[in-house]
Amino acid sequence: MSFFPKISFQYEVEEYLTKVFRNKELITALGAQEAENKYQSLLSHLSHPPGFTTVRVNTHLASVKHVKKLLFEEIQKQFKGLCVPVLEHPKLQDILLIPVIGPRRDLKKHASEVIVGAQCGYAVLRGAHVYVPGIVSTSRFVKAGDLVSVYSDIEGKCKRGAKEFDGVKVFLGNGISELSRSEIFSSTGPLKGLGIRMIEPVYLSPSFDNVLSSHLFLQNLPSVVVSHILNPQPGEKILDMCAAPGGKTTHLATLMHDQGEVIAMDKIANKVKKIKQNAELLHLNCIKAFCYDGTRALSVEKREDKQEGPPFLPESFDRILLDAPCSGMGQRPNMAYSSTIKEVTSYQPLQRKLFTVAVKLLKPGGVLVYSTCTITLAENEEQVAWALKTFPCLQLHPQEPHIGGEGMKGAGLSLDQLKLLQRFDPSAVTLQGMEINSLQDFREDDLISLANKDCIGFFIAKFIKLNSK
């Protein structure tokens, strides 16, 4: 049952998506009504957070059992004795799952209000506290220590520093202000640090601020699946083409027991810095991060022998991960998607440029995994159809583990080809809240099955490059 309104799009984007989810192949397979029901269910899911928090254990430093015990104790402390289970996953043995409690419909709203930006609001719905840079406005007389109700300005209409706001706002829960209004909007420049400590969020998830930071990495479940599918081996040379912020990069290095070489690239310097920080935090030494545009990563000239970084010679890598820049429509929660149709349709040609470079950089017999966190056909199944047609050396390969559903109809792929793809579709499960009292009624297997489905929208394809004859 929905707690928030369905995700909203700009008119042209909504038209575009409607055509995607009412394509002829899909309607022939499902029928018009079933296809429409699935689409509407997806729109509802996207505005709500996933049903579970997923954390990946840094098995390079500690065992899953040890971290599970520490995490359970931390959650009990944060939730003041509430008994929320920490689950291991039978097919993803380096993750822990924590059910999200909510939505809590009985929270009392306070007279003092704080309005936060949409991105800050989404972080709150996934367990974060409110930091000062995310605060857009507060009621006139907010003081440090006040109980306040926190709302998200999902359309970005509230003016910074406003004393009241009557636009579209979504209730996120209640918290205690750490600062006064005058401190939050200080003229000496924006403060950093904690602004509101959430004590009654609508969705109860643990906060991971400074919690076991060398032992845990917050990741969405499908993002963890990707690295397992690439399956890097110790001693290999791996390329993560669009690597920031480094969750998958550090996972690949961990799976290789920090033996071999993981080259991570991103074209934005600050993001590369973040990759390096995460590698250091998790004590991983085989990662080399470079600020470089992946579309230019293929060298056409002979390289210096000592040159470590890009561009690289053809057939340099054993395995390549292309977690491509995309329209990001699978991210949850998102109540108002702001990109224009021009932005949405700009990703397909960029992804093809990156993919073409990846194929050339891959050794014969090597593995290429392509993934996105979006729900369109153009960036997912259509890219697979294009790749198979454009590169006869590529073959689709079964994925292990296969936890999501199969690919979506509409790009002309055969049923056998669709079965080799993995599409995580949040609408595959009924939107349901989770109450603390009902948790004990669930079998662990049922909770795992729910976690596999109630996650972000995501797509994965795995290719093998055949040996050139």
Coordinates of C-alpha atoms in Angstrom, one line a residue:
M1 CA 0.0 0.0 0.0
S2 CA 1.4 3.4 -1.0
F3 CA 2.4 5.9 1.6
F4 CA 3.8 8.5 -0.8
P5 CA 2.4 9.6 -4.1
K6 CA 3.8 7.9 -7.3
I7 CA 7.0 9.2 -8.8
S8 CA 6.3 12.2 -11.1
F9 CA 8.1 13.0 -14.4
Q10 CA 8.3 15.9 -16.8
Y11 CA 5.5 15.4 -19.4
E12 CA 7.8 14.3 -22.3
V13 CA 9.6 11.8 -20.0
E14 CA 6.3 10.3 -18.8
E15 CA 5.1 9.9 -22.4
Y16 CA 8.4 8.2 -23.3
L17 CA 8.2 5.8 -20.4
T18 CA 4.6 5.0 -21.0
K19 CA 5.5 3.9 -24.6
V20 CA 8.3 1.7 -23.2
F21 CA 6.0 -0.1 -20.8
R22 CA 3.2 -0.4 -23.3
N23 CA 5.4 -1.8 -26.1
K24 CA 3.8 -4.3 -28.5
E25 CA 6.0 -7.3 -27.4
L26 CA 5.1 -6.7 -23.8
I27 CA 1.4 -6.3 -24.4
T28 CA 1.3 -9.4 -26.6
A29 CA 2.9 -11.4 -23.8
L30 CA 1.1 -10.0 -20.7
G31 CA -2.1 -8.4 -22.0
A32 CA -2.8 -4.6 -21.9
Q33 CA -4.2 -4.6 -18.4
E34 CA -1.4 -6.7 -16.7
A35 CA 1.2 -4.5 -18.5
E36 CA -0.5 -1.4 -17.2
N37 CA -0.8 -2.7 -13.7
K38 CA 2.9 -3.6 -13.6
Y39 CA 3.9 -0.1 -14.8
Q40 CA 1.7 1.7 -12.2
S41 CA 3.0 -0.6 -9.5
L42 CA 6.6 0.3 -10.6
L43 CA 5.8 4.0 -10.3
S44 CA 4.6 3.5 -6.8
H45 CA 7.6 1.5 -5.8
L46 CA 10.1 4.0 -7.1
S47 CA 8.8 6.7 -4.7
H48 CA 9.3 4.5 -1.7
P49 CA 12.6 3.2 -0.2
P50 CA 13.6 -0.4 -0.7
G51 CA 12.3 -2.8 2.0
F52 CA 15.8 -3.7 3.2
T53 CA 19.1 -2.0 4.0
T54 CA 22.0 -3.9 2.4
V55 CA 25.5 -3.7 3.7
R56 CA 28.5 -5.5 2.2
V57 CA 31.0 -6.9 4.6
N58 CA 34.7 -6.1 3.9
T59 CA 35.7 -9.8 4.1
H60 CA 39.3 -8.7 3.5
L61 CA 39.4 -7.5 7.1
A62 CA 36.7 -9.5 9.0
S63 CA 34.4 -12.4 8.8
V64 CA 30.7 -12.0 8.1
K65 CA 29.7 -13.7 11.4
H66 CA 31.9 -11.3 13.4
V67 CA 30.5 -8.2 11.7
K68 CA 27.0 -9.5 11.9
K69 CA 27.3 -9.7 15.7
L70 CA 28.8 -6.2 15.9
L71 CA 26.1 -4.8 13.6
F72 CA 23.2 -6.5 15.6
E73 CA 24.5 -4.9 18.8
E74 CA 24.8 -1.4 17.1
I75 CA 21.2 -1.6 15.8
Q76 CA 19.9 -2.6 19.2
K77 CA 21.6 0.4 20.6
Q78 CA 20.3 2.7 17.9
F79 CA 16.8 1.3 18.1
K80 CA 16.7 1.3 21.9
G81 CA 16.3 -2.4 22.3
L82 CA 13.9 -3.1 19.4
C83 CA 14.8 -6.5 18.0
V84 CA 15.4 -6.2 14.3
P85 CA 17.1 -9.2 12.7
V86 CA 20.4 -9.0 10.7
L87 CA 20.1 -11.6 7.9
E88 CA 22.8 -13.4 5.9
H89 CA 22.1 -14.1 2.2
P90 CA 22.5 -17.7 1.0
K91 CA 23.6 -16.7 -2.5
L92 CA 25.5 -13.5 -1.6
Q93 CA 27.7 -14.6 1.3
D94 CA 29.4 -11.2 1.8
I95 CA 26.2 -9.2 2.5
L96 CA 24.0 -8.5 5.5
L97 CA 20.3 -7.5 5.2
I98 CA 18.4 -5.4 7.7
P99 CA 14.6 -5.1 7.2
V100 CA 13.3 -1.5 7.1
I101 CA 10.5 -0.8 9.5
G102 CA 7.8 1.4 8.2
P103 CA 6.0 3.4 7.0
R104 CA 5.0 4.5 10.5
R105 CA 1.7 6.2 10.0
D106 CA 1.0 7.2 13.6
L107 CA 3.8 9.8 14.1
K108 CA 2.6 13.1 15.6
K109 CA 3.6 16.2 13.6
H110 CA 5.1 19.2 15.4
A111 CA 4.5 22.9 14.9
S112 CA 8.2 23.6 14.2
E113 CA 9.1 22.6 10.7
V114 CA 12.4 22.0 8.8
I115 CA 12.4 21.7 5.0
V116 CA 15.2 19.8 3.4
G117 CA 16.2 19.3 -0.3
A118 CA 15.0 16.3 -2.2
Q119 CA 18.3 14.4 -2.2
C120 CA 18.7 15.0 1.6
G121 CA 15.1 13.8 2.0
Y122 CA 15.8 10.5 0.1
A123 CA 18.9 9.9 2.3
V124 CA 16.7 10.4 5.5
L125 CA 14.2 7.8 4.2
R126 CA 17.2 5.3 4.0
G127 CA 18.4 6.0 7.5
A128 CA 20.5 9.2 7.5
H129 CA 20.3 12.1 9.8
V130 CA 20.0 15.6 8.4
Y131 CA 23.2 17.5 7.8
V132 CA 23.2 21.3 7.6
P133 CA 23.9 21.6 3.8
G134 CA 20.7 19.7 3.2
I135 CA 18.5 22.2 5.1
V136 CA 16.6 24.6 2.9
S137 CA 14.3 26.3 5.4
T138 CA 13.1 26.3 9.1
S139 CA 10.3 27.8 11.1
R140 CA 11.0 31.2 12.5
F141 CA 12.0 30.4 16.1
V142 CA 13.8 27.0 15.8
K143 CA 16.3 26.7 18.6
A144 CA 18.9 24.0 19.4
G145 CA 17.2 21.1 21.3
D146 CA 13.7 21.8 19.7
L147 CA 11.6 18.9 18.5
V148 CA 10.9 19.5 14.8
S149 CA 9.0 17.8 12.0
V150 CA 11.1 17.3 8.9
Y151 CA 9.7 17.6 5.3
S152 CA 11.2 17.1 1.9
D153 CA 10.8 19.8 -0.8
I154 CA 10.5 17.2 -3.6
E155 CA 10.0 19.8 -6.4
G156 CA 12.8 22.1 -5.3
K157 CA 10.5 25.1 -5.0
C158 CA 11.4 26.3 -1.5
K159 CA 13.6 29.4 -1.2
R160 CA 16.7 28.9 1.0
G161 CA 16.2 30.6 4.4
A162 CA 12.4 30.9 4.1
K163 CA 10.5 31.0 7.4
E164 CA 7.5 29.1 6.0
F165 CA 6.7 27.0 2.9
D166 CA 3.3 26.1 1.5
G167 CA 4.4 24.2 -1.6
V168 CA 4.5 20.4 -2.1
K169 CA 6.3 18.8 0.9
V170 CA 6.5 15.2 2.1
F171 CA 6.7 14.3 5.8
L172 CA 9.8 12.4 6.6
G173 CA 9.5 12.1 10.4
N174 CA 10.6 14.0 13.5
G175 CA 13.9 14.9 14.9
I176 CA 15.8 17.2 17.4
S177 CA 17.5 20.3 16.0
E178 CA 21.2 20.4 16.9
L179 CA 21.4 24.1 16.0
S180 CA 19.3 27.3 16.1
R181 CA 17.8 28.8 12.9
S182 CA 20.4 31.6 13.0
E183 CA 23.3 29.1 13.3
I184 CA 21.9 27.1 10.3
F185 CA 21.6 30.1 8.1
S186 CA 24.7 31.9 9.5
S187 CA 25.9 34.8 7.3
T188 CA 29.6 33.7 7.8
G189 CA 29.0 30.9 5.3
P190 CA 27.1 27.5 5.5
L191 CA 28.0 25.4 8.4
K192 CA 28.8 21.7 8.1
G193 CA 27.9 18.9 10.4
L194 CA 24.7 17.5 11.9
G195 CA 21.7 19.7 11.7
I196 CA 18.8 17.5 12.8
R197 CA 19.1 14.2 14.6
M198 CA 16.2 12.0 13.5
I199 CA 14.5 10.3 16.4
E200 CA 11.2 9.3 14.7
P201 CA 11.7 8.7 11.0
V202 CA 8.8 7.5 8.9
Y203 CA 11.0 4.6 7.8
L204 CA 13.2 3.2 10.5
S205 CA 16.7 2.2 9.2
P206 CA 20.0 2.2 11.0
S207 CA 22.3 5.2 10.5
F208 CA 25.7 4.2 9.3
D209 CA 27.5 7.5 10.2
N210 CA 30.9 6.4 11.5
V211 CA 29.6 2.9 12.1
L212 CA 32.1 0.1 11.5
S213 CA 33.4 2.1 8.5
S214 CA 36.4 -0.2 7.7
H215 CA 34.2 -3.3 7.9
L216 CA 31.0 -2.3 6.1
F217 CA 30.1 -0.7 2.8
L218 CA 26.5 0.5 2.2
Q219 CA 25.4 -0.9 -1.2
N220 CA 22.2 -1.7 -3.0
L221 CA 21.7 -5.5 -3.4
P222 CA 22.0 -5.6 -7.2
S223 CA 25.2 -3.6 -7.1
V224 CA 26.7 -6.4 -5.0
V225 CA 25.4 -9.0 -7.5
V226 CA 27.3 -7.3 -10.4
S227 CA 30.7 -7.9 -8.9
H228 CA 29.9 -11.6 -8.2
I229 CA 28.8 -12.0 -11.8
L230 CA 32.1 -10.5 -13.1
N231 CA 33.8 -13.0 -10.8
P232 CA 37.4 -11.6 -10.8
Q233 CA 40.1 -14.0 -9.9
P234 CA 43.4 -13.4 -7.9
G235 CA 46.2 -12.2 -10.2
E236 CA 44.0 -10.9 -13.0
K237 CA 43.9 -7.4 -14.5
I238 CA 40.5 -5.9 -14.1
L239 CA 39.0 -2.6 -15.5
D240 CA 36.2 -0.8 -13.8
M241 CA 35.4 1.8 -16.5
C242 CA 33.0 4.2 -14.6
A243 CA 34.0 3.4 -11.1
A244 CA 32.9 6.2 -8.7
P245 CA 32.3 6.2 -5.8
G246 CA 34.2 2.8 -5.6
G247 CA 31.7 0.4 -4.1
K248 CA 32.0 -2.1 -6.9
T249 CA 35.8 -1.4 -7.3
T250 CA 36.5 -2.2 -3.7
H251 CA 34.2 -5.3 -3.9
L252 CA 36.1 -6.6 -7.0
A253 CA 39.4 -6.1 -5.1
T254 CA 38.0 -7.9 -2.1
L255 CA 36.8 -10.9 -4.2
M256 CA 40.4 -11.1 -5.7
H257 CA 41.8 -11.2 -2.1
D258 CA 43.6 -8.0 -3.0
Q259 CA 45.8 -9.9 -5.4
G260 CA 46.1 -8.7 -9.0
E261 CA 45.2 -5.3 -10.4
V262 CA 42.0 -3.3 -10.4
I263 CA 42.1 -0.2 -12.6
A264 CA 39.4 2.2 -11.7
M265 CA 38.5 5.2 -13.9
D266 CA 36.2 8.2 -13.6
K267 CA 36.4 11.5 -15.5
I268 CA 35.6 13.6 -12.4
A269 CA 38.5 14.4 -10.2
N270 CA 36.6 14.6 -6.9
K271 CA 35.0 11.2 -7.6
V272 CA 38.4 9.6 -8.2
K273 CA 39.5 11.0 -4.9
K274 CA 36.5 9.3 -3.3
I275 CA 37.5 5.9 -4.9
K276 CA 41.0 6.3 -3.4
Q277 CA 39.6 7.2 0.0
N278 CA 37.3 4.1 0.0
A279 CA 40.2 1.9 -1.0
E280 CA 42.3 3.2 1.8
L281 CA 39.5 3.0 4.3
L282 CA 38.9 -0.7 3.4
H283 CA 42.7 -1.5 3.4
L284 CA 42.8 -2.5 -0.2
N285 CA 46.1 -2.1 -2.1
C286 CA 45.5 -3.5 -5.6
I287 CA 43.3 -0.6 -6.7
K288 CA 44.8 2.1 -9.0
A289 CA 42.4 5.0 -9.7
F290 CA 42.7 7.4 -12.6
C291 CA 40.9 10.5 -13.6
Y292 CA 40.2 9.7 -17.2
D293 CA 37.3 9.7 -19.7
G294 CA 36.4 6.1 -20.5
T295 CA 35.5 6.9 -24.1
R296 CA 39.2 7.7 -24.7
A297 CA 40.7 4.8 -22.8
L298 CA 41.9 2.9 -25.9
S299 CA 45.4 3.7 -27.0
V300 CA 46.1 3.8 -30.7
E301 CA 49.9 4.2 -30.3
K302 CA 52.5 2.1 -28.5
R303 CA 52.7 2.9 -24.8
E304 CA 55.7 3.4 -22.6
D305 CA 56.5 0.2 -20.8
K306 CA 56.3 1.9 -17.4
Q307 CA 53.0 3.6 -18.1
E308 CA 50.4 2.3 -15.5
G309 CA 47.4 4.4 -16.4
P310 CA 45.1 5.0 -19.4
P311 CA 45.0 5.0 -22.3
F312 CA 45.5 1.2 -22.7
L313 CA 46.5 -1.0 -25.5
P314 CA 43.8 -3.3 -27.1
E315 CA 43.2 -6.7 -25.3
S316 CA 44.8 -5.5 -22.0
F317 CA 42.2 -6.8 -19.5
D318 CA 40.9 -10.2 -18.3
R319 CA 37.6 -8.8 -17.2
I320 CA 35.8 -5.4 -17.6
L321 CA 32.9 -3.9 -15.6
L322 CA 31.0 -1.2 -17.4
D323 CA 28.6 0.1 -14.9
A324 CA 27.5 2.8 -17.3
P325 CA 26.4 6.3 -16.7
C326 CA 22.6 6.2 -17.1
S327 CA 19.3 8.0 -16.6
G328 CA 19.1 6.5 -13.0
M329 CA 15.4 5.9 -13.1
G330 CA 15.7 2.8 -11.0
Q331 CA 17.0 4.6 -7.9
R332 CA 14.7 4.6 -4.9
P333 CA 13.3 6.5 -3.3
N334 CA 12.6 9.2 -5.9
M335 CA 9.3 11.2 -5.8
A336 CA 10.0 13.7 -8.6
Y337 CA 12.4 12.8 -11.4
S338 CA 13.8 16.0 -12.7
S339 CA 15.7 15.1 -15.9
T340 CA 14.4 16.3 -19.3
I341 CA 13.7 14.0 -22.2
K342 CA 16.9 15.3 -23.9
E343 CA 19.0 14.2 -20.9
V344 CA 17.3 10.8 -20.7
T345 CA 17.9 10.0 -24.4
S346 CA 21.5 11.3 -24.2
Y347 CA 22.8 8.2 -22.4
Q348 CA 22.3 5.6 -25.1
P349 CA 25.0 7.0 -27.5
L350 CA 27.4 7.6 -24.6
Q351 CA 26.9 4.0 -23.3
R352 CA 27.7 2.7 -26.8
K353 CA 30.9 4.7 -27.1
L354 CA 32.0 3.2 -23.7
F355 CA 30.9 -0.3 -24.7
T356 CA 32.9 -0.1 -28.0
V357 CA 36.1 0.8 -26.1
A358 CA 35.4 -1.9 -23.5
V359 CA 35.1 -4.6 -26.2
K360 CA 38.4 -3.6 -27.7
L361 CA 40.2 -3.5 -24.4
L362 CA 39.0 -7.0 -23.4
K363 CA 41.3 -10.0 -24.0
P364 CA 39.8 -12.9 -26.1
G365 CA 38.1 -15.3 -23.7
G366 CA 37.5 -12.3 -21.3
V367 CA 34.3 -11.3 -19.5
L368 CA 32.5 -8.0 -20.0
V369 CA 29.6 -7.2 -17.6
Y370 CA 27.4 -4.2 -18.5
S371 CA 25.0 -2.8 -15.9
T372 CA 22.8 0.2 -15.2
C373 CA 20.5 1.5 -12.5
T374 CA 17.7 2.4 -14.8
I375 CA 14.5 0.9 -16.2
T376 CA 14.4 1.9 -19.8
L377 CA 14.7 -0.5 -22.8
A378 CA 17.0 1.9 -24.7
E379 CA 19.7 1.7 -22.0
N380 CA 19.3 -2.0 -21.2
E381 CA 17.8 -4.7 -23.5
E382 CA 18.2 -2.5 -26.7
Q383 CA 21.9 -2.1 -25.9
V384 CA 22.3 -5.9 -25.7
A385 CA 20.5 -6.3 -29.0
W386 CA 22.8 -3.7 -30.5
A387 CA 26.0 -5.2 -29.0
L388 CA 25.2 -8.7 -30.3
K389 CA 24.6 -7.3 -33.8
T390 CA 27.6 -5.0 -33.8
F391 CA 30.2 -7.3 -32.2
P392 CA 30.0 -10.9 -33.6
C393 CA 32.9 -11.7 -31.2
L394 CA 30.5 -11.3 -28.2
Q395 CA 28.3 -14.0 -26.7
L396 CA 25.7 -13.6 -24.0
H397 CA 26.5 -15.7 -21.0
P398 CA 24.5 -17.1 -18.0
Q399 CA 24.8 -15.1 -14.8
E400 CA 25.7 -16.6 -11.4
P401 CA 24.0 -15.7 -9.1
H402 CA 20.8 -15.0 -10.9
I403 CA 18.6 -13.4 -8.3
G404 CA 16.6 -10.8 -10.3
G405 CA 14.0 -11.5 -13.1
E406 CA 14.7 -12.0 -16.8
G407 CA 15.1 -9.2 -19.3
M408 CA 12.1 -7.2 -20.5
K409 CA 10.4 -7.8 -23.8
G410 CA 10.4 -5.0 -26.4
A411 CA 13.9 -5.0 -27.9
G412 CA 13.5 -8.0 -30.2
L413 CA 15.6 -10.4 -28.1
S414 CA 14.6 -14.1 -28.1
L415 CA 13.2 -15.7 -24.9
D416 CA 16.4 -17.6 -24.4
Q417 CA 18.4 -14.4 -24.6
L418 CA 16.1 -12.6 -22.2
K419 CA 16.6 -15.5 -19.7
L420 CA 20.4 -14.8 -19.7
L421 CA 19.8 -11.2 -18.7
Q422 CA 19.0 -10.0 -15.2
R423 CA 16.5 -7.2 -14.5
F424 CA 15.7 -6.2 -11.0
D425 CA 12.1 -4.9 -11.2
P426 CA 10.7 -3.5 -7.9
S427 CA 7.1 -4.1 -9.2
A428 CA 7.8 -7.9 -9.0
V429 CA 6.6 -7.7 -5.3
T430 CA 3.5 -6.0 -3.7
L431 CA 4.3 -2.7 -2.1
Q432 CA 3.9 -3.5 1.6
G433 CA 5.1 -1.9 4.8
M434 CA 6.9 -3.8 7.6
E435 CA 5.8 -3.5 11.2
I436 CA 8.1 -4.5 14.0
N437 CA 5.4 -6.8 15.4
S438 CA 4.8 -8.6 12.1
L439 CA 8.6 -9.3 11.5
Q440 CA 8.4 -12.4 13.7
D441 CA 5.7 -13.9 11.5
F442 CA 8.1 -14.0 8.5
R443 CA 10.3 -17.0 7.8
E444 CA 13.9 -16.1 7.1
D445 CA 13.6 -17.5 3.6
D446 CA 10.6 -15.3 2.9
L447 CA 12.5 -12.2 4.0
I448 CA 15.4 -13.1 1.8
S449 CA 13.0 -13.6 -1.2
L450 CA 11.5 -10.2 -0.5
A451 CA 14.9 -8.5 -0.3
N452 CA 15.8 -10.0 -3.7
K453 CA 12.8 -8.2 -5.2
D454 CA 12.1 -5.1 -3.1
C455 CA 15.3 -3.3 -4.2
I456 CA 16.3 -0.6 -6.7
G457 CA 15.6 -1.0 -10.4
F458 CA 18.7 -2.4 -12.0
F459 CA 19.9 -4.3 -15.2
I460 CA 22.9 -6.7 -15.8
A461 CA 24.2 -8.4 -18.9
K462 CA 27.2 -10.6 -19.1
F463 CA 29.2 -11.2 -22.3
I464 CA 32.2 -13.4 -23.2
K465 CA 34.5 -12.3 -25.9
L466 CA 35.2 -15.3 -28.2
N467 CA 38.8 -16.2 -29.1
S468 CA 39.6 -14.6 -32.5
K469 CA 40.4 -17.3 -35.0

